[in-house]
C-alpha positions as a printed NumPy array, in Angstrom:
array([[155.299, 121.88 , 149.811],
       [151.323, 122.705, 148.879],
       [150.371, 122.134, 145.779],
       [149.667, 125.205, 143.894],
       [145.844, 126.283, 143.021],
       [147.488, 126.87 , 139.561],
       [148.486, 123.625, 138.992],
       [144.778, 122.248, 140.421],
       [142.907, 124.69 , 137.866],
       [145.276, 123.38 , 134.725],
       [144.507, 119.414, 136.158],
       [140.747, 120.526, 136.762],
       [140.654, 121.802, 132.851],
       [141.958, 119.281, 131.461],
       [139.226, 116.231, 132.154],
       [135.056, 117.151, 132.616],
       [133.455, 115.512, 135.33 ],
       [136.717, 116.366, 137.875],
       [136.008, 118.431, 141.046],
       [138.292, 118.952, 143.964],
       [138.674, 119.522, 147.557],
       [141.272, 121.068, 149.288],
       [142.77 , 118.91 , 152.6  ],
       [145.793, 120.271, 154.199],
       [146.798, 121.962, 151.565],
       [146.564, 119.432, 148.957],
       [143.657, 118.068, 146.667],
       [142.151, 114.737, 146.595],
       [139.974, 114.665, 142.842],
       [136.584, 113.292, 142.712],
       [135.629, 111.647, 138.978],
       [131.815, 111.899, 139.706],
       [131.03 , 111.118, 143.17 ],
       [133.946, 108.79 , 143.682],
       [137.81 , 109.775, 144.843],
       [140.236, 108.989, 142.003],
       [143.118, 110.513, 142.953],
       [145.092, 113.15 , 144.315],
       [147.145, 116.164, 143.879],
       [150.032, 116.46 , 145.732],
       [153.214, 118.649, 145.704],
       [151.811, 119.32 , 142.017],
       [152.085, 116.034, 141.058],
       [148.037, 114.066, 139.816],
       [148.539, 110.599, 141.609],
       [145.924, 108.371, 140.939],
       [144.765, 104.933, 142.623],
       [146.004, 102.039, 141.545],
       [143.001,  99.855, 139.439],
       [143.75 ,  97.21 , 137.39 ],
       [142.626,  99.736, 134.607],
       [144.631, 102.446, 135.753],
       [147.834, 100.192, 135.907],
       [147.17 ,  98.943, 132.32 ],
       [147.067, 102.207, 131.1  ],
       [149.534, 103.998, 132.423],
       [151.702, 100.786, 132.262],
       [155.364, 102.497, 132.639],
       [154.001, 105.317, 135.372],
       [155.93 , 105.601, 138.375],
       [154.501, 104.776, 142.041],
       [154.964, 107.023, 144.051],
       [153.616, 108.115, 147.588],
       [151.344, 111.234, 147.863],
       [152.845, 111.231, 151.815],
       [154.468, 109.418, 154.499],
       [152.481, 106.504, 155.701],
       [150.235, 106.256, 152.599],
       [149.333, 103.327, 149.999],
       [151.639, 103.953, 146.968],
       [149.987, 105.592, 143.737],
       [150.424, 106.041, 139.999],
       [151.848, 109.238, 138.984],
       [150.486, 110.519, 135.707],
       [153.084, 112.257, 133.793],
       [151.282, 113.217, 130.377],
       [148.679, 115.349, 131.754],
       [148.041, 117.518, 129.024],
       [146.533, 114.166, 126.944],
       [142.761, 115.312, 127.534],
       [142.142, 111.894, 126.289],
       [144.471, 109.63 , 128.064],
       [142.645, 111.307, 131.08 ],
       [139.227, 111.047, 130.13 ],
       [139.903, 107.033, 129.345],
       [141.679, 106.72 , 132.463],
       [139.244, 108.145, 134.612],
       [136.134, 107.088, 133.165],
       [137.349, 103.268, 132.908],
       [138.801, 103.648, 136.625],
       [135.193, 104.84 , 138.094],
       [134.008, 101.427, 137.113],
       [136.372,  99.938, 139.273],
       [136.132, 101.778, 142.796],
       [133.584, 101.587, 145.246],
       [130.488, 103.608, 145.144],
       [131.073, 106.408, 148.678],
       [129.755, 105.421, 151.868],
       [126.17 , 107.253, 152.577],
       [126.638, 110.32 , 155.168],
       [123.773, 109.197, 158.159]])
């Protein structure tokens, strides 16, 4: 089931410095220039970081599809702070994007 551009606008609100980009009828999120996460079958997934598993010690992992890495599903997504910690401590921690030739 596609997640619903609904649920992506409430997510999107909820946390500055989140954009989004629709593939196959999901959303993978962007914190700055670098992916964070996911939404999928309106549920935010985010990658697993040390960071991101310390804070959201008790979240589930679950996978966004068949065949992918397992993630962290964030259940409290109306904590505008929880987010903003999560995301900016997180961005530290993943690899700057490869450079488009």
């Amino acid at each position: 089931m596609p997640s619903s551009k609904e649920y992506l606008d409430f997510v999107l609100e909820q946390c500055s410095g989140f954009s989004a980009r629709a593939m196959m009828g999901e959303y993978v999120l962007y914190y700055g220039d670098k992916v964070v996460g996911g939404i999928y079958d309106n549920r935010l997934l985010v990658k697993v970081t040390p960071s991101s598993a310390k804070i959201l010690q008790n979240a589930p992992k679950e996978l966004p599809y068949e065949g992918a890495k397992e993630m962290l599903l964030v259940e409290d997504i109306e904590n505008k702070e929880l987010l903003q910690a999560l995301f900016e401590s997180m961005c530290d921690e993943l690899p700057e994007p490869k450079k488009k030739k």
